[in-house]
Coordinates of C-alpha atoms in Angstrom, one line a residue:
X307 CA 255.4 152.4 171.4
X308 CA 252.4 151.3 169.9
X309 CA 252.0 152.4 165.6
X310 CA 249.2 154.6 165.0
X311 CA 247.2 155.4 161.8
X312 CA 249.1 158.1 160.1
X313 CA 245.8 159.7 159.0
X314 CA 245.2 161.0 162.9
X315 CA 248.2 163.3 162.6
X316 CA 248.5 166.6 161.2
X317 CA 251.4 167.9 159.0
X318 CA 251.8 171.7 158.8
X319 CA 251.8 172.6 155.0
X320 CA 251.2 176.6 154.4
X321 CA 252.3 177.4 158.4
X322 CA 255.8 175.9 158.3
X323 CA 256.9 178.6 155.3
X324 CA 256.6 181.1 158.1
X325 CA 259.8 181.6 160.9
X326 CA 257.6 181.9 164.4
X327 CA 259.1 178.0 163.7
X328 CA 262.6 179.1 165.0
X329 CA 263.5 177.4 167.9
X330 CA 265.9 179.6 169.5
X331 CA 267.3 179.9 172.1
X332 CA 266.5 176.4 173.7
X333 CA 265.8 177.2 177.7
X334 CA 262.3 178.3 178.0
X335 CA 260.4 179.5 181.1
X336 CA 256.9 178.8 182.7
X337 CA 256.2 180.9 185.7
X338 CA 253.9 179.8 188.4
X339 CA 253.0 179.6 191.5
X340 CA 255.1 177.0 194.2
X341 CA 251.9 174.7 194.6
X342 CA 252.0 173.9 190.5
X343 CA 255.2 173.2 190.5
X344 CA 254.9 170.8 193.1
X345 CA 251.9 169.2 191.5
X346 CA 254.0 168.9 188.2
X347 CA 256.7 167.3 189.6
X348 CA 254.7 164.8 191.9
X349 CA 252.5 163.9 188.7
X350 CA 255.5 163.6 186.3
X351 CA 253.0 164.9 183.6
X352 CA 252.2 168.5 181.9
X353 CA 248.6 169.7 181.3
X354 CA 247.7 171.8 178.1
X355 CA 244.7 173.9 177.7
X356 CA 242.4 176.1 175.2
X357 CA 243.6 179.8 174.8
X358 CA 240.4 181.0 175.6
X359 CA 241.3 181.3 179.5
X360 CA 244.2 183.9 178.0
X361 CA 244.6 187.2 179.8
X362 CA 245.1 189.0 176.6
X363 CA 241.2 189.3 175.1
X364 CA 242.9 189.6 171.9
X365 CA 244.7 186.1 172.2
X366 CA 243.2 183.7 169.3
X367 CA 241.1 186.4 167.4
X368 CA 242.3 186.6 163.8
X369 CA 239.0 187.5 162.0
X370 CA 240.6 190.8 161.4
X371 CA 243.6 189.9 159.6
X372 CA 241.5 187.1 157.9
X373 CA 239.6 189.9 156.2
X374 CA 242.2 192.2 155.9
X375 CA 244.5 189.2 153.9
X376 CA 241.6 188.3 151.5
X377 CA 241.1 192.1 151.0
X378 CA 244.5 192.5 149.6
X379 CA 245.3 189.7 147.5
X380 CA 245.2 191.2 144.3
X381 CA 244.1 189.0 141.6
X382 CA 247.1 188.9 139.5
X383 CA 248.3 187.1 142.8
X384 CA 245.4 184.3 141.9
X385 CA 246.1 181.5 139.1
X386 CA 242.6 181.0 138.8
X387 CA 239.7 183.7 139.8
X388 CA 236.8 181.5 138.9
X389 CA 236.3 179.6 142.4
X390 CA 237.9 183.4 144.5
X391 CA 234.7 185.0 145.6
X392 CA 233.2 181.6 146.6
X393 CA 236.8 180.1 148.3
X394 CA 237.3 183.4 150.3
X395 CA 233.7 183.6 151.5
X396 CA 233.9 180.0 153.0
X397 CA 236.9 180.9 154.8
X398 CA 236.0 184.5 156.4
X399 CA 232.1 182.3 157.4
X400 CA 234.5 179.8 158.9
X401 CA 236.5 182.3 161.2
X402 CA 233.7 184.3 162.2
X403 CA 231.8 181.5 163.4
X404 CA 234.7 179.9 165.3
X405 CA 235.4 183.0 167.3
X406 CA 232.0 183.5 168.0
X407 CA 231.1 179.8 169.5
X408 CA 235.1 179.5 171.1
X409 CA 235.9 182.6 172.4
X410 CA 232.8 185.2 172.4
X411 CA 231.0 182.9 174.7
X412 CA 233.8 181.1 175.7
X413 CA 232.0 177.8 174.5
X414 CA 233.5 174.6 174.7
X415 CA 232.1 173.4 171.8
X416 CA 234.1 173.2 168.4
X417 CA 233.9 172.2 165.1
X418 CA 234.0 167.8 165.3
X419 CA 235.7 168.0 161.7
X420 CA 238.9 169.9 162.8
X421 CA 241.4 169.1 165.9
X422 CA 240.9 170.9 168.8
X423 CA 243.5 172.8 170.2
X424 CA 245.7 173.2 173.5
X425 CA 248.5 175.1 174.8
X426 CA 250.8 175.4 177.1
X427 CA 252.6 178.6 177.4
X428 CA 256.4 179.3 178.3
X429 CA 259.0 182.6 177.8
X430 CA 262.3 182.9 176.3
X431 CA 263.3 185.3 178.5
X432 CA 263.9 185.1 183.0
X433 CA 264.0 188.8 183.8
X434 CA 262.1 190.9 186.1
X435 CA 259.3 191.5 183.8
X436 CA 258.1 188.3 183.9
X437 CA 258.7 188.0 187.4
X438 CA 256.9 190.5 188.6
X439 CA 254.1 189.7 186.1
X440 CA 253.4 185.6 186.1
X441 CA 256.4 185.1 189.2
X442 CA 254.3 186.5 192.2
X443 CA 256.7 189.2 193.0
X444 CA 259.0 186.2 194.2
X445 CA 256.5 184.4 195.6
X446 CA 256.4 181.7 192.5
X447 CA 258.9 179.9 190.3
X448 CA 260.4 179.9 187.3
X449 CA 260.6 176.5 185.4
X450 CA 263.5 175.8 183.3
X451 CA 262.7 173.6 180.2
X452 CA 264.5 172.1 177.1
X453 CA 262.3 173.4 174.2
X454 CA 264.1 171.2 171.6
X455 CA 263.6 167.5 174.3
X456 CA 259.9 168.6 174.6
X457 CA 259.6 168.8 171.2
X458 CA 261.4 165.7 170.4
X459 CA 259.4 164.3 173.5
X460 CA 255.9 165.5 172.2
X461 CA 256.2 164.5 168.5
X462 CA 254.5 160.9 169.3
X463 CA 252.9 159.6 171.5
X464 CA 253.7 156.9 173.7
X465 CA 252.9 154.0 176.3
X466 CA 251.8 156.3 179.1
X467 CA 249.6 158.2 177.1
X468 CA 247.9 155.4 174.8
X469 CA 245.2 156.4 172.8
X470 CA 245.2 160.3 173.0
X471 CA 245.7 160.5 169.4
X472 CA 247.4 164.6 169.4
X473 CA 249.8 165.9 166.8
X474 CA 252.3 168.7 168.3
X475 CA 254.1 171.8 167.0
X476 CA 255.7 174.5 169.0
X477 CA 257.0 178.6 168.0
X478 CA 257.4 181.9 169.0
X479 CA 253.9 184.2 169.8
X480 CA 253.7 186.8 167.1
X481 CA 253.4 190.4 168.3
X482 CA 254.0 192.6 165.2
X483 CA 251.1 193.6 163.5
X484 CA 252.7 193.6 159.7
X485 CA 253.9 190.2 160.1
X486 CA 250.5 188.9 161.2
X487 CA 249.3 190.0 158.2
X488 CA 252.1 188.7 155.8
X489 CA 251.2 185.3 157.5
X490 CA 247.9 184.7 157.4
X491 CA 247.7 186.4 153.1
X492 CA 250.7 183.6 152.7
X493 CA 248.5 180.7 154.2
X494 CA 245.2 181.7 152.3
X495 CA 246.8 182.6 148.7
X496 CA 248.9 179.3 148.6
X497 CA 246.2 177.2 150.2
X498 CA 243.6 178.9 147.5
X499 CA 245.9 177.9 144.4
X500 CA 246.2 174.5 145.6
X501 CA 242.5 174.4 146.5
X502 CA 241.9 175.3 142.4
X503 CA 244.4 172.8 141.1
X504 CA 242.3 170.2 142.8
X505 CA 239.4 168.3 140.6
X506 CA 237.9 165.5 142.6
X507 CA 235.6 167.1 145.5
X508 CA 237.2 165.1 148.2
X509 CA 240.6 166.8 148.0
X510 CA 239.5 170.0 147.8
X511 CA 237.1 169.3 151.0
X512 CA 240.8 168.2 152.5
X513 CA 242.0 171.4 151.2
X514 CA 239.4 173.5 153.0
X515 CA 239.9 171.6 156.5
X516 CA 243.8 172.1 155.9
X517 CA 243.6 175.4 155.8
X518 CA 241.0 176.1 158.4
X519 CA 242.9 174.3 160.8
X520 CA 246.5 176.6 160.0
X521 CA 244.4 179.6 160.4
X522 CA 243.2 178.5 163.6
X523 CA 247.0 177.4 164.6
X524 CA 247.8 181.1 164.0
X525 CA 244.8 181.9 166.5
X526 CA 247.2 180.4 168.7
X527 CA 250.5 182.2 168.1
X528 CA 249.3 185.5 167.0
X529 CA 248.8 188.6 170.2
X530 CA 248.4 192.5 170.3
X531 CA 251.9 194.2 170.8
X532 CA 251.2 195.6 173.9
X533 CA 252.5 191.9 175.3
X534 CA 255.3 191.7 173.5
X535 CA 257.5 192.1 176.7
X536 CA 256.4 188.8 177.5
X537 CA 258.1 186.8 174.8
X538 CA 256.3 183.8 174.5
X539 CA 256.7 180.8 173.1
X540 CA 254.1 178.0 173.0
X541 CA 253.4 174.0 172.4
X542 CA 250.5 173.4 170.8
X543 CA 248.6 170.1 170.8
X544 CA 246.1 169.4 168.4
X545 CA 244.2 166.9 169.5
X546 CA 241.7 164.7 168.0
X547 CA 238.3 165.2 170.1
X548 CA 236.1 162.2 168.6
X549 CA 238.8 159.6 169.8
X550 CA 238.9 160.5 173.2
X551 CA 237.1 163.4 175.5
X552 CA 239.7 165.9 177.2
X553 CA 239.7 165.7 181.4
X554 CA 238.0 168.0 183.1
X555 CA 240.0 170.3 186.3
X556 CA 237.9 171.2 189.0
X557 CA 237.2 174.6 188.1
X558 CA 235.4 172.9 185.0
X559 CA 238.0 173.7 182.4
X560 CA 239.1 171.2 180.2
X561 CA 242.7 169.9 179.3
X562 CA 244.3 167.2 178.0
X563 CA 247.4 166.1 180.6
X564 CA 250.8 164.6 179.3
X565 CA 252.4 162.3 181.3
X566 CA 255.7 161.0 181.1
X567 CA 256.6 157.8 181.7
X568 CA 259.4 156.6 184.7
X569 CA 262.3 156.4 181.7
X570 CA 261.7 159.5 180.0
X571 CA 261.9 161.2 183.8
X572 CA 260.3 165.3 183.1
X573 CA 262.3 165.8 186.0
X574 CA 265.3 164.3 184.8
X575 CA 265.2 165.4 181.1
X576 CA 262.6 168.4 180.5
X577 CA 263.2 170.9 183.3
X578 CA 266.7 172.3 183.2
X579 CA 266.5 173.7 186.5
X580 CA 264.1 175.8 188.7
X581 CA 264.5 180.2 189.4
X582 CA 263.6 181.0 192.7
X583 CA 263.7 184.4 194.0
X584 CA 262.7 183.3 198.0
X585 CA 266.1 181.6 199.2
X586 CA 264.2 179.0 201.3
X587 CA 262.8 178.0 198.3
X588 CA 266.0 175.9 197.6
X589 CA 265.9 173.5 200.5
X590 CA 262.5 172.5 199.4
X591 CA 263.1 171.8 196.3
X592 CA 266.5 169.5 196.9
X593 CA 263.9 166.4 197.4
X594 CA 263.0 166.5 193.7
X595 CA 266.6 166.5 192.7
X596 CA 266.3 169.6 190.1
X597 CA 268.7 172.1 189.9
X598 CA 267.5 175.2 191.5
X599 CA 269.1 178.4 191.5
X600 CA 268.0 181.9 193.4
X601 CA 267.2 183.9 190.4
X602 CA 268.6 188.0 190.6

């Protein structure tokens, strides 16, 4: 593996406090149809993409609790009130901007100072909800991965994939309303009382782009209730757009696509088996040498 800079990569400091970062249980599901599938396993790679394609219209809008957190922090909450007003103004410009250019007009275009994010959705849960939902009625498949090997798998990057400079991290979608806020009012207080213990200008720039970027990670983990049925649980890349341009599919949506490498086999070590509700399914599979089982 080649050694990249350190300063490409992204550590989580006011988002990790928070437990969407539980990582139970470990078999996650993506449901799709039987042509993905095949393309997945004949390509040996995953492909991530921006939530703005998301079927819930809510999915990455957080201006609202953005508002509603600088609303009620209470100033006794504040170390230092002076820079408040000015700090908390930056912040709700920021979001309102971002979800205007990235998911109003679902514009491409994003802020060249900040990664760009992609994800690639799963469920914690094979049941007939999500069948009958993302699984075709049986006409699709359930895909079986190890949550904690793509995260283990995802956390660098690697000879197959040199030069898309990404950082990864990986939770549970957030349905509950209180807990949204409780979130984002944890990430803006503690990220403001660092921002004010700051002097020189150039950390407290850092400070600002920290924080921007958390808040837009929640965009990514944070939906209305009414999909909470779904159980989701998402990897997120954050990739560095100036180092390298994402591909382009060829309905003109972008991605970037992970591939894995003949050793590190997805087949072999991701997937932990395939769910098929058509029985014939099976037989087509047995060429790819995954499990497959005919899901109830």
């Amino acid at each position: 593996m080649n050694q990249v800079d350190n300063k490409y990569f992204f550590k989580l400091k006011y988002c990790s406090r928070n437990n969407w970062f539980d990582y139970e249980p470990d078999e996650i599901f993506h449901f799709t149809k039987l042509s993905s599938v095949e393309s997945i396993m004949n390509s040996n790679s995953l492909r991530f993409r921006k939530n703005n394609y998301s079927n819930d219209d809510r999915d990455g809008k957080i201006y609202y609790y953005v508002i509603s957190a600088i609303d009620s922090i209470d100033s006794n909450q504040l170390n230092d009130t002076s820079h408040w007003l000015e700090f908390s103004g930056m912040i709700k410009s920021f979001i309102e901007l971002y979800e205007h250019l990235n998911l109003t007009m679902r514009s491409n275009d994003t802020f060249l100072s900040l990664p760009t994010m992609y994800n690639l959705c799963f469920s914690t849960k094979n049941n007939n909800h999500m069948w009958s939902k993302y699984g075709n009625y049986g006409k699709g498949v359930a895909i079986g991965f190890s949550k904690s090997y793509l995260k283990r798998f995802l956390d660098y990057p690697f000879e197959y994939n040199v030069g898309k400079y990404f950082d990864c991290t990986c939770g549970k979608v957030i349905y509950d309303e209180i807990s949204k806020h409780e979130i984002i009012e944890d990430i803006i207080l503690n990220a403001y009382n660092d921002y004010c213990s700051l002097v020189l200008p150039d950390l407290k720039k850092d400070c600002l782009e920290e924080i921007k970027t958390e808040l837009l990670l929640c965009s990514y983990f944070f939906k209305a209730p009414s999909w909470h049925e779904d159980n989701e649980f998402r990897f997120i890349l954050l990739h560095i757009r100036s180092l390298i341009p994402p591909e382009i599919d060829d309905f003109g949506n972008r991605f970037i696509q992970f591939n894995f490498n003949d050793t590190d086999n997805l087949k072999k070590y991701a997937i932990t088996k395939l769910s098929v509700k058509c029985e014939s399914y099976i037989d087509s599979f047995t060429k790819y040498n995954v499990n497959c089982v005919l899901s109830k």
